[in-house]
Tab-separated table of C-alpha atoms in Angstrom:
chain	number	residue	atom	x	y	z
A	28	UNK	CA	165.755	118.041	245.907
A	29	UNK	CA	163.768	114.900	245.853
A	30	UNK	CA	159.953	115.390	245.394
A	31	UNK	CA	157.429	113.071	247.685
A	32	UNK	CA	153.680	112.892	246.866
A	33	UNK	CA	152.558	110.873	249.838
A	34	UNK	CA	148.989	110.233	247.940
A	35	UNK	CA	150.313	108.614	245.314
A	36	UNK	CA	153.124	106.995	247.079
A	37	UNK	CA	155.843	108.214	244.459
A	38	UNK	CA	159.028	109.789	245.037
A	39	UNK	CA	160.846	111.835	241.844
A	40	UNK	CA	164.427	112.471	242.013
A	41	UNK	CA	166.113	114.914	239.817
A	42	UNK	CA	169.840	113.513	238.151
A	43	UNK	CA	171.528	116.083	235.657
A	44	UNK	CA	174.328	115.055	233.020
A	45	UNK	CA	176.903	117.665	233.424
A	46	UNK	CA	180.165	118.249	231.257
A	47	UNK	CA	181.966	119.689	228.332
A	48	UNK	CA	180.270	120.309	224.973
A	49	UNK	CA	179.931	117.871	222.637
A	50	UNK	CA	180.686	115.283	225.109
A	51	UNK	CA	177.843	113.055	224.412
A	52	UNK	CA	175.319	114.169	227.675
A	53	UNK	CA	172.666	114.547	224.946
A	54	UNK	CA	173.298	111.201	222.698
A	55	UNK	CA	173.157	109.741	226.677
A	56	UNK	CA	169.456	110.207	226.459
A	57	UNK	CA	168.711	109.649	222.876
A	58	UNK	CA	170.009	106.339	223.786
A	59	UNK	CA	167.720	106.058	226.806
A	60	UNK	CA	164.769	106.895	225.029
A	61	UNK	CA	164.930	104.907	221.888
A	62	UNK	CA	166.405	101.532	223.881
A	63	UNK	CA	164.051	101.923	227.185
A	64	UNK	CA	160.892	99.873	227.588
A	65	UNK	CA	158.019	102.293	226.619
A	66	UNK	CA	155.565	101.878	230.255
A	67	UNK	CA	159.059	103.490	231.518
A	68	UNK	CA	160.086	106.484	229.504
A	69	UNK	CA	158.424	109.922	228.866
A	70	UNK	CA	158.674	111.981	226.511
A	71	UNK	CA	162.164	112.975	225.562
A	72	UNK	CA	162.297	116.922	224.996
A	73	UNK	CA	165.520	118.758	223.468
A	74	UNK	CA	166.012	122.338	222.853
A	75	UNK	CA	168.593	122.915	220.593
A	76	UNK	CA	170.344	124.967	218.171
A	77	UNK	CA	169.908	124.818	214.515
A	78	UNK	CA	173.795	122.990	214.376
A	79	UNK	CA	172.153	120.433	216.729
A	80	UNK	CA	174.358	122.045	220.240
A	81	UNK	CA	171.725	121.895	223.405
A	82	UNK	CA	171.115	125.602	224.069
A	83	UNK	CA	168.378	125.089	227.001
A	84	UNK	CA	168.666	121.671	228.066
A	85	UNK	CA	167.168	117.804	227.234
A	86	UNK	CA	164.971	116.388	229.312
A	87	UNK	CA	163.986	112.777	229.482
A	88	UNK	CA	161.549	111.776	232.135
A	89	UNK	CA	161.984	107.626	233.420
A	90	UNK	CA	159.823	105.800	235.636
A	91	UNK	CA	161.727	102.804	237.353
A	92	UNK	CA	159.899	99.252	239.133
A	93	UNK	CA	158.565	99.822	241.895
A	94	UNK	CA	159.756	99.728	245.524
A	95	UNK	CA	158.381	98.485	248.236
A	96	UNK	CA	154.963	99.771	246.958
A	97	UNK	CA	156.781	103.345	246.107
A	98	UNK	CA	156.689	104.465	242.257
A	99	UNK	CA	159.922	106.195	241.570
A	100	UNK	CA	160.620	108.630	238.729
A	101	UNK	CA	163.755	110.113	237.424
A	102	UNK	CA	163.905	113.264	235.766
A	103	UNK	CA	167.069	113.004	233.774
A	104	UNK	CA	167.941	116.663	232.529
A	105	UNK	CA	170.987	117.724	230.341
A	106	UNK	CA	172.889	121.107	230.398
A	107	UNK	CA	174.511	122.584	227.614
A	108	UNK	CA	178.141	122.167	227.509
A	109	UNK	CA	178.932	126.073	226.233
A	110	UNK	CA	180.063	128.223	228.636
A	111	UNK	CA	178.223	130.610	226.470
A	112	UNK	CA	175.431	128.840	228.466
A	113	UNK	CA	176.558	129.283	231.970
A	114	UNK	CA	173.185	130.953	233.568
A	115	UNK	CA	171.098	127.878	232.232
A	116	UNK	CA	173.850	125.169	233.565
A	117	UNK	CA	172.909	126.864	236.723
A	118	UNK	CA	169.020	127.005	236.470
A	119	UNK	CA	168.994	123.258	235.722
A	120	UNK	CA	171.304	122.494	238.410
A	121	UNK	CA	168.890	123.980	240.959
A	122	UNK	CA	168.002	120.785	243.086
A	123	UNK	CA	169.565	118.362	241.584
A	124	UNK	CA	169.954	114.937	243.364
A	125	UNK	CA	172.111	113.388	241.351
A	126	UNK	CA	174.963	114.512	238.781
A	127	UNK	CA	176.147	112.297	236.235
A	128	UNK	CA	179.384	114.451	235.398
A	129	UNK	CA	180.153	112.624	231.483
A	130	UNK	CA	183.868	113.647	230.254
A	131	UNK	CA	185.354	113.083	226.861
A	132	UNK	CA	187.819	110.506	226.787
A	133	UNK	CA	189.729	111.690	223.594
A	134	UNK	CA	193.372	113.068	224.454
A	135	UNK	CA	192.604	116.402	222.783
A	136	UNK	CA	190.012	117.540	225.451
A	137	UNK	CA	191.322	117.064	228.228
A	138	UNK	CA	191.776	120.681	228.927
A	139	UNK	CA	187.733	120.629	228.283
A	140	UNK	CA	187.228	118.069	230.875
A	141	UNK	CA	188.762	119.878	233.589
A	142	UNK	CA	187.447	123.198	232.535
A	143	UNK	CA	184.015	121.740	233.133
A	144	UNK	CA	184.759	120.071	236.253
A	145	UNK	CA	185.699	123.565	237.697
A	146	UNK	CA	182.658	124.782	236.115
A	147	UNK	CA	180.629	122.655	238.507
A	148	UNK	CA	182.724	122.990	241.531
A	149	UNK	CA	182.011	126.633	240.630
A	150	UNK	CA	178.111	126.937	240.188
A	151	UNK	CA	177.205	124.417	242.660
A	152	UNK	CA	179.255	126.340	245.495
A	153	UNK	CA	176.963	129.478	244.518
A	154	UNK	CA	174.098	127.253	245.593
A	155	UNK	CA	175.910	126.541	249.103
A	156	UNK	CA	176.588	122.783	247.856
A	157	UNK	CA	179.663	120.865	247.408
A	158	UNK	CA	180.376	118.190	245.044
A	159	UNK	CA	181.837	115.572	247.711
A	160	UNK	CA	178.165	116.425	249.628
A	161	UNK	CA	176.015	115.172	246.088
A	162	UNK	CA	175.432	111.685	244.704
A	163	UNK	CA	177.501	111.739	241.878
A	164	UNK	CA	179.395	109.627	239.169
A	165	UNK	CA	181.835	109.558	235.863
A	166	UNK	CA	181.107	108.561	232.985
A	167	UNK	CA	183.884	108.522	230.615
A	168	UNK	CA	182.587	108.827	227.335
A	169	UNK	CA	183.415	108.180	223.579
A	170	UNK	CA	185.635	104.881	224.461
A	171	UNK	CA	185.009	103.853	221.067
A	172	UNK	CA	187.040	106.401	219.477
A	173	UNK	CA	190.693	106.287	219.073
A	174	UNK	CA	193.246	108.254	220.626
A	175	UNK	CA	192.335	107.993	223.872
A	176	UNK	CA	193.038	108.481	227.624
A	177	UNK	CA	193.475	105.357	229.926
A	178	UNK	CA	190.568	105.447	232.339
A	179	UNK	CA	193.007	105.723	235.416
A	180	UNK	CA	194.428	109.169	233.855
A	181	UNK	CA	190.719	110.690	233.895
A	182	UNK	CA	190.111	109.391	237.152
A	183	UNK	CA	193.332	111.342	238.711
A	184	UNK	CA	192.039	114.420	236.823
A	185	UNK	CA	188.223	114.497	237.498
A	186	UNK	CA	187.542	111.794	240.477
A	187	UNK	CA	189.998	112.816	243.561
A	188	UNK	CA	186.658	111.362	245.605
A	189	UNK	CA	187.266	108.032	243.535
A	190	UNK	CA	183.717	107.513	243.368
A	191	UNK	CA	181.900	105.054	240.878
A	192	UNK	CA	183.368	105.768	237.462
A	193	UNK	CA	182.954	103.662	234.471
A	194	UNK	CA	183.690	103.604	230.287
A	195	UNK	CA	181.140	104.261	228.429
A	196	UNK	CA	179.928	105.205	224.967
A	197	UNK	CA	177.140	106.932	223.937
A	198	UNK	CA	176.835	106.241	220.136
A	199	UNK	CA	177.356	102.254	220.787
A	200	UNK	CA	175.143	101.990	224.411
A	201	UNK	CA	178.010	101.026	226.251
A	202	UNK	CA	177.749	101.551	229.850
A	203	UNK	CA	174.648	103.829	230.029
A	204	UNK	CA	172.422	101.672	231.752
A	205	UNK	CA	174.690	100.822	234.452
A	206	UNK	CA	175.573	104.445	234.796
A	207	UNK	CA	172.367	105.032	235.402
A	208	UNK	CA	171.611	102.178	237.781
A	209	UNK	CA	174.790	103.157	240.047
A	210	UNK	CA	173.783	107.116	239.676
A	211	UNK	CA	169.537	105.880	240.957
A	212	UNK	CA	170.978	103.481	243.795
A	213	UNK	CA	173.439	106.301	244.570
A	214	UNK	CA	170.362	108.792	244.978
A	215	UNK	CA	168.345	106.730	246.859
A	216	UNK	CA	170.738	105.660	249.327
A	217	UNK	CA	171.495	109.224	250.133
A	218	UNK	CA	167.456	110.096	249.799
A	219	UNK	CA	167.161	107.095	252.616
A	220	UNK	CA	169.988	108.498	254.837
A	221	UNK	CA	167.850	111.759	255.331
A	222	UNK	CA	164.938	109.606	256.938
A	223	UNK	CA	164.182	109.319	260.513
A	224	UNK	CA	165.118	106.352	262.050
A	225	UNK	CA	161.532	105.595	262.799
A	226	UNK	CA	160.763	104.859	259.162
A	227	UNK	CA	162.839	101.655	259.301
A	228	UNK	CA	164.770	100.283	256.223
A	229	UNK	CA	163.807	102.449	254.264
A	230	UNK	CA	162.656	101.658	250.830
A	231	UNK	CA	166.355	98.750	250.026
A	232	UNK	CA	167.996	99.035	246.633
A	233	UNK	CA	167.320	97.835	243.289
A	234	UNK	CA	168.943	94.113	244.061
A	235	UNK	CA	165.230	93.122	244.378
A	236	UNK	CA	164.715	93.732	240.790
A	237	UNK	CA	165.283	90.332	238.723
A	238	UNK	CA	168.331	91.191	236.453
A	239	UNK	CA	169.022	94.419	238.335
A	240	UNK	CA	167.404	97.958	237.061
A	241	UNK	CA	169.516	98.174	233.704
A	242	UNK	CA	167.670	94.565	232.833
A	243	UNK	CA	164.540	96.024	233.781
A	244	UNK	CA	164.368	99.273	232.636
A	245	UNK	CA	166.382	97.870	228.822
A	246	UNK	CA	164.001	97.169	225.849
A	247	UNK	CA	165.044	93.820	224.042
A	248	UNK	CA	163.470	95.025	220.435
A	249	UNK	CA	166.172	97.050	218.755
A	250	UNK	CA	165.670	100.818	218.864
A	251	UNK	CA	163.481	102.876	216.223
A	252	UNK	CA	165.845	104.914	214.457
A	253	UNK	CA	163.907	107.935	215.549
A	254	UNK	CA	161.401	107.758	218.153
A	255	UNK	CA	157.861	108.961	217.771
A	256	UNK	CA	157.455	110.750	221.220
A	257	UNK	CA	160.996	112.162	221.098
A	258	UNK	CA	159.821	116.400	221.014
A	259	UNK	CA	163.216	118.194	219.472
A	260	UNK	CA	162.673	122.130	219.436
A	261	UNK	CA	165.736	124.111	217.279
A	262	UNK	CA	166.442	127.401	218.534
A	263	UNK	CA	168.261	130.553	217.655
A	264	UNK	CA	170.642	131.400	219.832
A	265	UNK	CA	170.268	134.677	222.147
A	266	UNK	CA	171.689	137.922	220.621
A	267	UNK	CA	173.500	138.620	223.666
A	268	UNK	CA	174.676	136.118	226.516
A	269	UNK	CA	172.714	136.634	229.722
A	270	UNK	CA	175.394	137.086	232.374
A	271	UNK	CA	173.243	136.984	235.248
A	272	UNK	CA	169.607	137.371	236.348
A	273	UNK	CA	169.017	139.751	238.190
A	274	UNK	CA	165.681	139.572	240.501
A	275	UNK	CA	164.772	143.352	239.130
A	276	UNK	CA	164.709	142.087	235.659
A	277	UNK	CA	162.576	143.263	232.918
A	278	UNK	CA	160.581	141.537	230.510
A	279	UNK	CA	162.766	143.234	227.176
A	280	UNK	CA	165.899	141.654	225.465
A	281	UNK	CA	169.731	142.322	226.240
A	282	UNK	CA	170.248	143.639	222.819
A	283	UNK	CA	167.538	146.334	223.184
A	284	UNK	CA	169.419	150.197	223.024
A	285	UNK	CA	167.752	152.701	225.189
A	286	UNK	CA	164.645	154.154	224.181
A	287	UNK	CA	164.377	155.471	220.952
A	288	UNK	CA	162.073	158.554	219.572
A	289	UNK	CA	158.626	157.286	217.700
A	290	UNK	CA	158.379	158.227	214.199
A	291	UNK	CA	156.637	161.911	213.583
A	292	UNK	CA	154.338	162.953	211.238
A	293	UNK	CA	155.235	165.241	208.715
A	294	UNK	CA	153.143	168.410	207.886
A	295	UNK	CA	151.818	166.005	204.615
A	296	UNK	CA	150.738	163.839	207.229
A	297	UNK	CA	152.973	160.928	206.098
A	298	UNK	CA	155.118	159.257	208.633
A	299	UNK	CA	158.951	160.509	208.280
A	300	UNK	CA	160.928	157.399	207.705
A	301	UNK	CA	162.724	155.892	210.939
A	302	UNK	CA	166.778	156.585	211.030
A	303	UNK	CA	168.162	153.286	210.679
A	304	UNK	CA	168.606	150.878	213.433
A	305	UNK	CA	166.069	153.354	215.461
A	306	UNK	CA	163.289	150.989	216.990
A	307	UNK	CA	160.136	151.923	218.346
A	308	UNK	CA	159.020	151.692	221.979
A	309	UNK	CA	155.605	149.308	221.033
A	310	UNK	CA	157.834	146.507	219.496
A	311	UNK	CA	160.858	147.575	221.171
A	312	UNK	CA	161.377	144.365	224.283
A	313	UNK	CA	159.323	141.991	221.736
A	314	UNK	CA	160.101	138.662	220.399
A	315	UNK	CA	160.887	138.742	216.809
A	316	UNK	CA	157.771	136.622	216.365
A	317	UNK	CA	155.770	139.603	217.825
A	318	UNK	CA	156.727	143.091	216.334
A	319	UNK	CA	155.292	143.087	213.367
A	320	UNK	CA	151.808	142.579	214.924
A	321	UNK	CA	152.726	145.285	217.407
A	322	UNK	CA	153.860	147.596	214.846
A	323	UNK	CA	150.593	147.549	212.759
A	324	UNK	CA	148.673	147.956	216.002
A	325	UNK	CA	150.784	151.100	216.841
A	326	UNK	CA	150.743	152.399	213.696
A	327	UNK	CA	147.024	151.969	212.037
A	328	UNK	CA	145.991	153.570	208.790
A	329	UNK	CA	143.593	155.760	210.268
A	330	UNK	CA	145.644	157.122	213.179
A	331	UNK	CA	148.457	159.288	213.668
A	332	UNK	CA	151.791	158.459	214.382
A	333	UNK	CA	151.917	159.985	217.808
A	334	UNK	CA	150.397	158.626	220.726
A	335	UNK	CA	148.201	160.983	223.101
A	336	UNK	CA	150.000	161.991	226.312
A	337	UNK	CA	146.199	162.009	227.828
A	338	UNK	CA	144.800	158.613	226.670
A	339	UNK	CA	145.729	155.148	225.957
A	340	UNK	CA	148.209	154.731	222.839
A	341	UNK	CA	146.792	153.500	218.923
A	342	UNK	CA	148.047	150.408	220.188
A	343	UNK	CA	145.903	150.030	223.393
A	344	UNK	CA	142.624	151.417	221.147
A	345	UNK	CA	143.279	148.707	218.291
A	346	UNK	CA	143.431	145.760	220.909
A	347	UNK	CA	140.136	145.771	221.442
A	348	UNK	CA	138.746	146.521	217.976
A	349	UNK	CA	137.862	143.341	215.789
A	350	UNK	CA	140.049	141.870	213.280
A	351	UNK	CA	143.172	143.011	215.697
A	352	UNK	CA	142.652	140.357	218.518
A	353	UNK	CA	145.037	137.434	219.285
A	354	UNK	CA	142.013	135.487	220.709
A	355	UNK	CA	142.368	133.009	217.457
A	356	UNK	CA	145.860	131.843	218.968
A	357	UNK	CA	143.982	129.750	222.183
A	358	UNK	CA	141.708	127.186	222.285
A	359	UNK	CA	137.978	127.981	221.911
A	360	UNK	CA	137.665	127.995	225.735
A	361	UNK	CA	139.993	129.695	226.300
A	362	UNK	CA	139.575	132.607	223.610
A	363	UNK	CA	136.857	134.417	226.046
A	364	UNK	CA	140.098	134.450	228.758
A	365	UNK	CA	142.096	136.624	225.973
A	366	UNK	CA	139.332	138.653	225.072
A	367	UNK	CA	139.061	140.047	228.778
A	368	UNK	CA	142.697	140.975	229.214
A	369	UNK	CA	142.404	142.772	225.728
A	370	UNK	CA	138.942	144.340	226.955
A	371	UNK	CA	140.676	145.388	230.330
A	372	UNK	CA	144.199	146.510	228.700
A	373	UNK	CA	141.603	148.427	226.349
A	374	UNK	CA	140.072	150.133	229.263
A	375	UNK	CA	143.174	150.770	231.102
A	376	UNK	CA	142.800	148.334	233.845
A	377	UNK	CA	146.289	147.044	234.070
A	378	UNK	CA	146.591	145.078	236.905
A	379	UNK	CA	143.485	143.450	236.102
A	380	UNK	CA	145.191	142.654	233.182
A	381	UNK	CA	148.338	141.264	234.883
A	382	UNK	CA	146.387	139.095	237.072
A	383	UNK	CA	144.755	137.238	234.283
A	384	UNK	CA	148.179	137.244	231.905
A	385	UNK	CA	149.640	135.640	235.500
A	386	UNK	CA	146.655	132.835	235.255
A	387	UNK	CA	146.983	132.166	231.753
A	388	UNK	CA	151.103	131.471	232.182
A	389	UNK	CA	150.312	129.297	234.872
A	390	UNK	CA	148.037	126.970	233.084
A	391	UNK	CA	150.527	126.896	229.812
A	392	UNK	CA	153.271	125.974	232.510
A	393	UNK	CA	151.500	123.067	234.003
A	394	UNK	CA	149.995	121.796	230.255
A	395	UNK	CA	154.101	121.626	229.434
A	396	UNK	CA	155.031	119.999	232.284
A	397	UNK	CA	152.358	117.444	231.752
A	398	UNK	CA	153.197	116.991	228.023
A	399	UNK	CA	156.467	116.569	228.981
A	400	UNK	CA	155.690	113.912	231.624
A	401	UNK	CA	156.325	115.110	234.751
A	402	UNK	CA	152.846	115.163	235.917
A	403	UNK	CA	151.416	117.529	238.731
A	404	UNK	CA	154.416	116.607	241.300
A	405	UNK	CA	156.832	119.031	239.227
A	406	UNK	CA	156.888	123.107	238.580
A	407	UNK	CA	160.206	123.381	238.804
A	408	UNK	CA	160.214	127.591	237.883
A	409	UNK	CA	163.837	127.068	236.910
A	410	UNK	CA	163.154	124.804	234.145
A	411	UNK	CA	159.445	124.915	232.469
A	412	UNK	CA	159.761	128.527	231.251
A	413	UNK	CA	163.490	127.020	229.364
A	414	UNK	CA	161.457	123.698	228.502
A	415	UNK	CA	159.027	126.169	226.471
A	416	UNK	CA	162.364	127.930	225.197
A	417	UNK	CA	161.464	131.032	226.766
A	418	UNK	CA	164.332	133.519	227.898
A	419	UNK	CA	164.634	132.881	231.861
A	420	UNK	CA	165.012	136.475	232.096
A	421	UNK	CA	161.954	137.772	230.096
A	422	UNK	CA	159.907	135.094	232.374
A	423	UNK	CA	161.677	136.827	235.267
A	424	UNK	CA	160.755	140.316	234.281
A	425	UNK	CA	157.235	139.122	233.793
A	426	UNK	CA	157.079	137.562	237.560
A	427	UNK	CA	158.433	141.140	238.917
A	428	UNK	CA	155.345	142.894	237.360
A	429	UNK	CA	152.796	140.519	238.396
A	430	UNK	CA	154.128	140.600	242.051
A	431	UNK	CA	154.227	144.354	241.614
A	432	UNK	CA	150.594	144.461	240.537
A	433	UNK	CA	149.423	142.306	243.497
A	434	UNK	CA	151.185	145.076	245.659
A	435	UNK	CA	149.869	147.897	244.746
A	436	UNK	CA	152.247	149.079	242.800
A	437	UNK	CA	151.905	151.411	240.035
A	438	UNK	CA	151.342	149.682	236.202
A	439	UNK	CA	151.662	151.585	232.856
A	440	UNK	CA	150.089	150.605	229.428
A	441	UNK	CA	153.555	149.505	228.236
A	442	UNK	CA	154.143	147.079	231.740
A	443	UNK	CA	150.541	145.438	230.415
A	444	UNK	CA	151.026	145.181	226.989
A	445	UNK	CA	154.754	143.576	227.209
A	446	UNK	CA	153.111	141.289	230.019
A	447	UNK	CA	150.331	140.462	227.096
A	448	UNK	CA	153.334	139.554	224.654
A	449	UNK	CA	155.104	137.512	227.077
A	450	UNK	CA	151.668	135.397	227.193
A	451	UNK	CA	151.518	135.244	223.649
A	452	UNK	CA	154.867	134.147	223.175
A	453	UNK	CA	154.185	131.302	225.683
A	454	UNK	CA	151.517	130.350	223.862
A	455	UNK	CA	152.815	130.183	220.567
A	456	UNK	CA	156.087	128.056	222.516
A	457	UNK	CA	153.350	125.792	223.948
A	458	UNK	CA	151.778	124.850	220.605
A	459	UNK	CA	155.478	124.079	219.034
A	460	UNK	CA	156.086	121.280	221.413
């Protein structure tokens, strides 16, 4: 829902693009960016696949003229039009004030377009909401194409409401503005309807702008065929679809099997080789990015393969030892931060630990947020952790054992040291973008 910071008299309003894959929600905001006046666009961050399909989301932050003395910002978010996808359509649909549902206007996907639709009708009803209750508009996409729909056959699909729909295309420019000038007024009307009556007219509309807010918002110079601030992350896709997420999640990933035996030593006192596909229980839950460096720290040189059943693992002992610390990933003031959760790990304090991996997430949250330009008015939980491109379930998993730390609960080595990844993989996230 819409954000308020009475200090700095400025209201931010959340509008998501919504609709089949491939339908041209992303190219929307490519658009935006490179054609909007630079003192009113953010950053423009995508998360994407290596074949260029939005796995996370886009998000394109927009600060419009002000009003009345109020700044307003729109945080214009995309969701990825796979139902593959489904548990991050509903993450970034969390809150939204506006919905700019965009269909494909070519003959061939129709059956797409209504799929979608349902899709929303769908996930918005899990949040209590209704579609006829939320500021929304059509934007029928890709009318430069041939083979296409008439605009009054979408409509009787997709728009029973008959609210503001429009043609527009995405590669050419056409219509995007005013879509997004209808979608803002739309939002702010319903924003003002919510106010007591004691706050008067409210803040008015955008007629007050000379030209209207497409005119103001519009850069005149042609765009740059790639903008400089435009932050594009490609990522893999998950090995296995998250379904759901569940509030008892753990930090591991879906494609982990159960727990599998360590590696012995033999009576030579060489390590018997692993059966294949067996994993061990240090890297086991990892990122890719990670195991390795867990492996060696499990498995030294000058240890054995086993861990002892009355003492910290050859992983725990090796954290603290020099040459094996991850304190070279942070900044130099941060570095003495990293060095105390590897001390504490070291000396089996865990939820000392967990408190400080908890900190140290928190600050990488709020340095994305801020790179990606929504300032200190949004920390939206939903969508940093996917703006970093980190699994919302991991991030989930990692909250469960902090708020199990703080209560008392009981923490094991492993419950630290996969918190201490998570943090490292956050890190190593934050530095990409």
């Amino acid at each position: 829902m819409a954000s308020v910071n009475p200090l700095s008299r400025e209201l931010v309003f959340k509008i998501v693009y919504y609709g089949p894959g491939l339908g041209g929600k992303t190219t929307t905001l490519e658009y935006l960016h490179a054609t909007a006046k630079p003192e009113y666009r953010g950053k423009l961050v995508s998360l994407a696949t290596p074949v260029d399909r939005t796995l996370y989301f886009d998000f394109l932050p927009v600060r419009l003229p002000q009003l009345r003395g109020m700044n307003v910002r729109l945080q214009l978010f995309t969701v990825p039009g796979q139902v593959y996808f489904n548990a991050t359509r509903k993450l970034v649909l969390t809150g939204a004030d506006g919905i700019v549902f965009v269909s494909d206007s070519q003959a061939v996907r129709a059956d797409a377009n209504m799929e979608s639709m349902e899709n929303l009708r769908e996930n918005l009803a899990e949040q209590g909401r209704a579609l006829e209750h939320v500021p929304h508009i059509f934007q029928h996409n890709k009318r430069d194409l041939p083979d296409l729909l008439p605009l009054s056959e979408l409509d009787a699909m997709l728009n029973p409401s008959r609210v503001f729909s429009l043609a527009t295309s995405a590669k050419t420019g056409l219509g995007l503005y005013e879509g997004l000038e209808k979608i803002s007024a739309a939002v702010l009307r319903a924003f003002e309807s919510r106010l007591p009556d004691a706050m008067g007219s409210g803040l008015g509309g955008f007629d007050a702008i000379e030209g209207g807010l497409a005119t103001a918002l519009r850069d005149a110079s042609p765009p740059p065929s790639a903008p400089l601030d435009a932050v594009i992350s490609r990522l893999a896709p998950p090995s296995k679809p998250w379904s759901t997420m569940p509030p008892d999640s753990t930090i591991g990933d879906p494609s982990e099997a159960a727990a599998a035996p360590v590696a012995t030593a033999s009576p030579g006192g060489e390590l018997a080789p692993r059966s294949a596909g067996v994993r061990d229980p240090v890297s086991r839950g990892l990122p890719p990015s990670l195991r390795l460096a867990a492996r060696k720290l499990a498995a030294p040189a000058d240890a054995p393969a086993t861990a002892r059943a009355d003492g910290p693992s050859a992983a725990t002992r090796h954290l603290a030892q020099p040459g094996l610390s991850f304190v070279a990933l942070w900044p130099t003031a941060e570095r003495e931060a990293i060095a105390e959760i590897e001390a504490t790990i070291a000396a089996e304090r865990y939820a000392v630990a967990l408190e400080r991996c908890d900190a140290l997430v928190a600050g990488i949250f709020d340095k994305a947020a801020e790179l990606a330009g929504s300032g200190g008015t949004a920390r939206d939980p939903a969508t940093v952790p996917a703006l970093l491109g980190l699994d919302g379930r991991r991030y989930l998993g990692f909250r469960a054992v902090v708020r199990r730390a703080r209560a008392g609960g009981e923490i094991t080595e492993r419950d630290a040291l996969k918190a201490f990844a998570f943090v490292i993989e956050a890190r190593l996230a934050e530095s990409a973008i």
